[in-house]
CSV table of C-alpha atoms and ligand atoms in Angstrom, one decimal:
chain,number,residue,atom,x,y,z
Q,144,MET,CA,-7.5,0.7,4.5
Q,145,LYS,CA,-8.9,-2.7,4.9
Q,146,LEU,CA,-6.3,-5.2,3.6
Q,147,LEU,CA,-7.1,-8.9,3.1
Q,148,LYS,CA,-4.7,-11.6,1.9
Q,149,CYS,CA,-5.7,-14.3,-0.7
Q,150,ILE,CA,-2.7,-15.5,-2.6
Q,151,LEU,CA,-3.5,-16.8,-6.1
Q,152,THR,CA,-1.5,-20.0,-5.6
Q,153,GLU,CA,-3.2,-21.8,-8.5
Q,154,ASN,CA,-2.2,-19.1,-11.0
Q,155,ASP,CA,0.8,-20.2,-13.2
Q,156,CYS,CA,2.6,-16.9,-12.3
Q,157,TYR,CA,2.6,-17.9,-8.6
Q,158,LYS,CA,4.1,-21.3,-9.5
Q,159,THR,CA,7.1,-19.7,-11.2
Q,160,LYS,CA,8.4,-18.7,-7.8
Q,161,ARG,CA,10.4,-15.9,-9.4
Q,162,THR,CA,11.1,-12.9,-7.2
Q,163,ILE,CA,12.1,-9.2,-7.8
Q,164,ARG,CA,13.7,-6.4,-5.8
Q,165,PRO,CA,10.8,-4.0,-5.9
Q,166,LYS,CA,11.8,-0.5,-7.3
Q,167,GLY,CA,8.3,0.9,-7.7
Q,168,VAL,CA,4.5,0.3,-7.9
Q,169,MET,CA,2.5,0.1,-11.1
Q,170,VAL,CA,-1.2,1.0,-10.8
Q,171,HIS,CA,-3.6,-0.7,-13.2
Q,172,SER,CA,-7.3,-0.7,-13.7
Q,173,THR,CA,-9.2,-3.6,-15.1
Q,174,GLY,CA,-10.9,-2.1,-18.1
Q,175,ALA,CA,-14.1,-4.0,-17.4
Q,176,ASP,CA,-17.3,-2.9,-15.6
Q,177,ASN,CA,-17.2,-5.1,-12.5
Q,178,PRO,CA,-16.1,-3.5,-9.2
Q,179,ASN,CA,-16.4,-6.7,-7.2
Q,180,LEU,CA,-13.3,-8.3,-5.9
Q,181,ARG,CA,-14.9,-11.8,-6.2
Q,182,ARG,CA,-14.7,-11.4,-10.0
Q,183,TYR,CA,-10.9,-11.8,-9.8
Q,184,VAL,CA,-10.1,-13.1,-6.3
Q,185,GLN,CA,-11.2,-16.3,-4.8
Q,186,PRO,CA,-9.6,-18.7,-2.3
Q,187,VAL,CA,-9.0,-22.4,-3.1
Q,188,SER,CA,-9.3,-25.3,-0.7
Q,189,SER,CA,-5.7,-24.8,0.5
Q,190,THR,CA,-6.0,-21.1,1.1
Q,191,PRO,CA,-5.6,-20.1,4.8
Q,192,ASP,CA,-8.8,-18.6,6.2
Q,193,ARG,CA,-10.8,-19.9,3.2
Q,194,GLU,CA,-14.2,-19.6,4.8
Q,195,GLU,CA,-13.6,-16.1,6.2
Q,196,LEU,CA,-12.3,-14.9,2.8
Q,197,LEU,CA,-15.3,-16.4,0.9
Q,198,ALA,CA,-17.6,-14.7,3.3
Q,199,ALA,CA,-15.8,-11.3,2.9
Q,200,LEU,CA,-15.3,-11.5,-0.9
Q,201,GLY,CA,-18.5,-13.3,-1.9
Q,202,SER,CA,-18.3,-16.3,-4.2
Q,203,ASN,CA,-17.7,-16.2,-7.9
Q,204,ALA,CA,-20.1,-18.6,-9.5
Q,205,ASN,CA,-18.6,-18.2,-13.0
Q,206,GLY,CA,-15.3,-19.8,-12.3
Q,207,ASN,CA,-13.5,-16.9,-14.1
Q,208,HIS,CA,-11.4,-15.7,-11.2
Q,209,TRP,CA,-7.6,-15.6,-11.4
Q,210,ASN,CA,-6.8,-18.3,-8.8
Q,211,ARG,CA,-6.5,-21.0,-11.5
Q,212,PRO,CA,-4.0,-22.2,-14.1
Q,213,GLY,CA,-4.0,-21.2,-17.8
Q,214,LEU,CA,-4.0,-17.4,-17.4
Q,215,ASP,CA,-1.1,-15.2,-18.6
Q,216,VAL,CA,-1.8,-12.4,-16.1
Q,217,CYS,CA,-1.3,-12.0,-12.3
Q,218,VAL,CA,-1.0,-8.9,-10.1
Q,219,HIS,CA,0.1,-8.5,-6.5
Q,220,GLY,CA,-3.2,-7.0,-5.4
Q,221,PHE,CA,-6.6,-5.8,-6.2
Q,222,VAL,CA,-8.7,-2.8,-5.0
Q,223,GLY,CA,-12.5,-3.3,-5.2
Q,224,ARG,CA,-15.7,-4.0,-3.5
Q,225,LEU,CA,-16.2,-6.7,-0.9
Q,226,ALA,CA,-19.5,-8.7,-0.6
Q,227,ASP,CA,-20.9,-6.1,1.8
Q,228,GLY,CA,-20.2,-3.3,-0.7
Q,229,THR,CA,-17.4,-1.6,1.1
Q,230,VAL,CA,-14.1,-1.0,-0.7
Q,231,ALA,CA,-10.9,-2.9,0.3
Q,232,ALA,CA,-7.6,-4.1,-0.9
Q,233,VAL,CA,-6.5,-7.7,-1.2
Q,234,GLN,CA,-3.0,-9.0,-1.5
Q,235,THR,CA,-2.9,-11.7,-4.2
Q,236,LEU,CA,0.9,-12.4,-4.6
Q,237,PRO,CA,3.8,-12.1,-2.2
Q,238,TRP,CA,4.8,-8.4,-2.8
Q,239,ALA,CA,8.3,-9.3,-4.0
Q,240,HIS,CA,7.1,-12.1,-6.4
Q,241,ARG,CA,7.6,-11.4,-10.1
Q,242,GLY,CA,4.1,-10.5,-11.4
Q,243,TRP,CA,2.7,-10.7,-14.9
Q,244,HIS,CA,1.0,-7.4,-15.4
Q,245,ALA,CA,3.0,-5.1,-17.7
Q,246,GLY,CA,3.9,-7.1,-20.7
Q,247,THR,CA,7.0,-5.8,-22.6
Q,248,GLY,CA,7.6,-2.2,-23.6
Q,249,THR,CA,9.2,-0.6,-26.7
Q,250,SER,CA,12.6,-0.6,-24.9
Q,251,GLY,CA,12.4,-4.4,-24.7
Q,252,LYS,CA,12.2,-4.1,-20.9
Q,253,SER,CA,9.3,-4.9,-18.6
Q,254,ALA,CA,8.1,-3.4,-15.4
Q,255,ASN,CA,7.3,-7.0,-14.4
Q,256,ASN,CA,11.0,-7.2,-13.3
Q,257,THR,CA,10.8,-4.0,-11.1
Q,258,HIS,CA,7.3,-3.1,-10.0
Q,259,ILE,CA,4.8,-4.3,-7.5
Q,260,SER,CA,1.4,-4.2,-9.2
Q,261,PHE,CA,-2.2,-3.9,-8.4
Q,262,GLU,CA,-5.5,-3.7,-10.3
Q,263,MET,CA,-8.2,-1.3,-9.4
Q,264,CYS,CA,-11.5,-2.9,-10.3
Q,265,GLU,CA,-13.4,-0.6,-12.6
Q,266,ASP,CA,-17.1,0.0,-12.4
Q,267,GLY,CA,-19.0,1.9,-15.1
Q,268,LEU,CA,-16.6,4.9,-14.6
Q,269,THR,CA,-19.3,7.3,-13.7
Q,270,ASP,CA,-19.8,6.9,-9.9
Q,271,PRO,CA,-17.8,9.5,-8.0
Q,272,VAL,CA,-18.3,7.9,-4.7
Q,273,TYR,CA,-16.8,4.5,-5.8
Q,274,PHE,CA,-14.0,6.3,-7.6
Q,275,ARG,CA,-13.1,8.3,-4.4
Q,276,GLN,CA,-13.1,5.2,-2.2
Q,277,ALA,CA,-11.1,3.0,-4.7
Q,278,TYR,CA,-8.7,5.9,-5.3
Q,279,GLN,CA,-8.2,6.5,-1.5
Q,280,THR,CA,-7.6,2.7,-0.9
Q,281,ALA,CA,-5.1,2.6,-3.8
Q,282,VAL,CA,-3.3,5.6,-2.3
Q,283,GLU,CA,-3.1,4.0,1.1
Q,284,LEU,CA,-1.9,0.6,-0.3
Q,285,THR,CA,0.8,2.4,-2.4
Q,286,ALA,CA,1.9,4.4,0.7
Q,287,MET,CA,2.2,1.1,2.7
Q,288,LEU,CA,4.3,-0.5,-0.1
Q,289,CYS,CA,6.6,2.6,-0.4
Q,290,ARG,CA,7.2,2.5,3.3
Q,291,ASP,CA,7.8,-1.2,3.5
Q,292,TYR,CA,10.1,-1.3,0.5
Q,293,GLY,CA,11.9,2.1,1.1
Q,294,LEU,CA,10.6,3.6,-2.2
Q,295,ASP,CA,10.5,7.3,-2.8
Q,296,PRO,CA,7.0,8.0,-4.2
Q,297,MET,CA,8.2,11.1,-6.0
Q,298,GLY,CA,11.2,9.3,-7.5
Q,299,ASP,CA,11.4,9.1,-11.3
Q,300,GLY,CA,9.4,6.1,-12.6
Q,301,VAL,CA,8.7,4.8,-9.1
Q,302,ILE,CA,4.9,5.2,-9.0
Q,303,ILE,CA,3.5,4.8,-12.4
Q,304,CYS,CA,0.3,3.5,-14.1
Q,305,HIS,CA,0.2,1.1,-17.0
Q,306,GLN,CA,0.0,3.9,-19.5
Q,307,ASP,CA,3.0,5.7,-17.9
Q,308,GLY,CA,4.8,2.4,-18.2
Q,309,PHE,CA,4.1,2.3,-21.9
Q,310,ARG,CA,5.3,5.8,-22.4
Q,311,ARG,CA,8.5,4.9,-20.5
Q,312,GLY,CA,9.0,1.8,-22.7
Q,313,VAL,CA,8.5,-0.7,-20.0
Q,314,ALA,CA,4.9,-1.8,-20.5
Q,315,SER,CA,2.5,-2.8,-23.3
Q,316,ASN,CA,0.2,-0.2,-24.8
Q,317,HIS,CA,-2.7,0.0,-22.4
Q,318,GLY,CA,-4.5,3.1,-21.4
Q,319,ASP,CA,-5.1,2.4,-17.7
Q,320,VAL,CA,-5.6,4.4,-15.5
Q,321,TYR,CA,-6.1,7.4,-17.8
Q,322,ASN,CA,-9.3,6.0,-19.0
Q,323,TRP,CA,-10.7,6.6,-15.5
Q,324,PHE,CA,-8.9,9.1,-13.3
Q,325,PRO,CA,-9.3,12.1,-15.5
Q,326,ARG,CA,-13.1,11.7,-15.5
Q,327,PHE,CA,-12.9,12.8,-11.8
Q,328,GLY,CA,-10.2,15.4,-12.4
Q,329,MET,CA,-7.3,13.3,-11.2
Q,330,ASP,CA,-4.0,12.1,-12.8
Q,331,MET,CA,-1.0,10.2,-11.6
Q,332,ASN,CA,0.7,13.4,-10.4
Q,333,ASP,CA,-2.2,13.9,-8.0
Q,334,PHE,CA,-1.9,10.2,-7.0
Q,335,ARG,CA,1.8,10.5,-6.2
Q,336,ALA,CA,1.2,13.7,-4.1
Q,337,ASP,CA,-1.6,11.9,-2.2
Q,338,VAL,CA,0.7,8.9,-1.5
Q,339,VAL,CA,3.3,11.4,0.0
Q,340,ARG,CA,0.5,12.9,2.2
Q,341,ALA,CA,-0.6,9.4,3.3
Q,342,MET,CA,2.9,8.5,4.2
Q,343,GLY,CA,3.2,11.7,6.3
Q,344,ARG,CA,0.0,10.8,8.1
Q,345,GLU,CA,1.3,7.3,8.9
Q,346,GLU,CA,4.3,8.7,10.5
Q,347,GLU,CA,2.3,11.1,12.6
Q,348,ASP,CA,0.0,8.2,13.7
Q,349,GLU,CA,3.0,6.2,14.7
Q,350,MET,CA,4.5,8.9,16.9
Q,351,VAL,CA,4.3,7.9,20.6
Q,352,TYR,CA,3.8,10.6,23.2
Q,353,TYR,CA,4.0,10.3,27.0
Q,354,ARG,CA,1.8,12.6,29.0
Q,355,THR,CA,3.6,12.8,32.4
Q,356,LEU,CA,7.0,11.8,33.7
Q,357,ALA,CA,5.4,8.7,35.2
Q,358,ASP,CA,4.2,7.6,31.7
Q,359,VAL,CA,7.8,7.7,30.3
Q,360,PRO,CA,9.3,4.2,30.1
Q,361,ASP,CA,12.0,3.4,32.7
Q,362,TYR,CA,14.8,3.4,30.1
Q,363,TYR,CA,14.2,7.0,29.3
Q,364,GLN,CA,13.2,8.2,32.8
Q,365,ASP,CA,16.6,9.3,34.1
Q,366,ALA,CA,17.4,11.5,31.1
Q,367,VAL,CA,13.9,13.1,30.9
Q,368,LYS,CA,13.9,13.7,34.7
Q,369,LYS,CA,17.3,15.5,34.4
Q,370,ALA,CA,16.0,17.7,31.6
Q,371,VAL,CA,12.9,18.6,33.7
Q,372,ASP,CA,14.9,19.2,36.9
Q,373,ARG,CA,17.3,21.5,35.0
Q,374,GLY,CA,14.3,23.4,33.6
Q,375,ALA,CA,15.2,22.5,30.0
Q,376,LEU,CA,11.9,20.6,29.6
Q,377,ARG,CA,8.9,22.5,31.0
Q,378,GLY,CA,6.0,20.8,29.4
Q,379,GLU,CA,2.5,22.3,28.9
Q,380,SER,CA,1.3,22.7,32.5
Q,381,ALA,CA,2.1,21.3,36.0
Q,382,GLY,CA,3.2,17.7,35.6
Q,383,VAL,CA,2.0,17.5,32.0
Q,384,LEU,CA,4.9,17.0,29.6
Q,385,ASN,CA,3.4,15.4,26.4
Q,386,VAL,CA,6.9,14.5,25.4
Q,387,SER,CA,7.4,12.4,22.3
Q,388,GLU,CA,9.4,9.1,22.2
Q,389,ASP,CA,11.7,10.7,19.7
Q,390,LEU,CA,12.6,13.5,22.2
Q,391,CYS,CA,13.0,10.9,25.0
Q,392,ARG,CA,15.5,9.0,22.9
Q,393,THR,CA,17.4,12.2,22.0
Q,394,LEU,CA,17.6,13.2,25.7
Q,395,THR,CA,18.8,9.7,26.6
Q,396,VAL,CA,21.6,10.0,24.0
Q,397,LEU,CA,22.6,13.4,25.3
Q,398,ASP,CA,22.6,12.0,28.8
Q,399,ARG,CA,24.9,9.2,27.8
Q,400,LEU,CA,27.2,11.9,26.4
Q,401,GLY,CA,27.2,13.6,29.8
Q,402,GLN,CA,25.3,16.7,28.4
Q,403,LEU,CA,22.5,16.7,31.1
Q,404,ASP,CA,24.7,16.5,34.2
X,170,ZN,ZN1,-2.9,-2.5,-17.0
């Protein structure tokens, strides 16, 4: 996932400076046929990396983007097309800022107080390639947020779309994302399952392995060498251990407990 950052500092929502403790992620889609991020996201003169952002996003000649006062909406991010046509995510509010995206539900409560939010820019809702790319980017963004904020993606009410929020009494009566996902055979249950899978892949990617004893960092070496010397750790072939950092750490703890001597 390509993730840019262009905080909408001129939006009145940003200026409230209110924060939340995120308890979930609410997925929206824009309800308008315009997949381009520049429709909604533009830097202003004070935005860090303004030139680079403008080049990546493309410029909005209509002045109808969301980085301006007078709007009653603001989300934490967008998923859509960059100027070069590729699909990316952009962060548009600090993640723990209180956004304006859900309105008030029938319970009198609002997911604005609990959920990080992002908009998926809709196109004409008939292009399976764009849908697949936007969906995958949304999955990866949600997985990152769940990891960073310790959220359980399968928890009740944690990952919901705007329409889910309405049914749960915490959002206004909008149809997104069920106006779009089902056209390609997907729903929010699929989305949640894909977020779980994406989080699993992240953990695998982060797992560090050491090929030989010489590759093992000094602070793990004694314990790993003891395990090898005692025949407890044999590896794959002569000299090749392919031992994970997790295992090195476990062996070091066992060594401190005197279990390897
Ligand atoms: Zn919505």
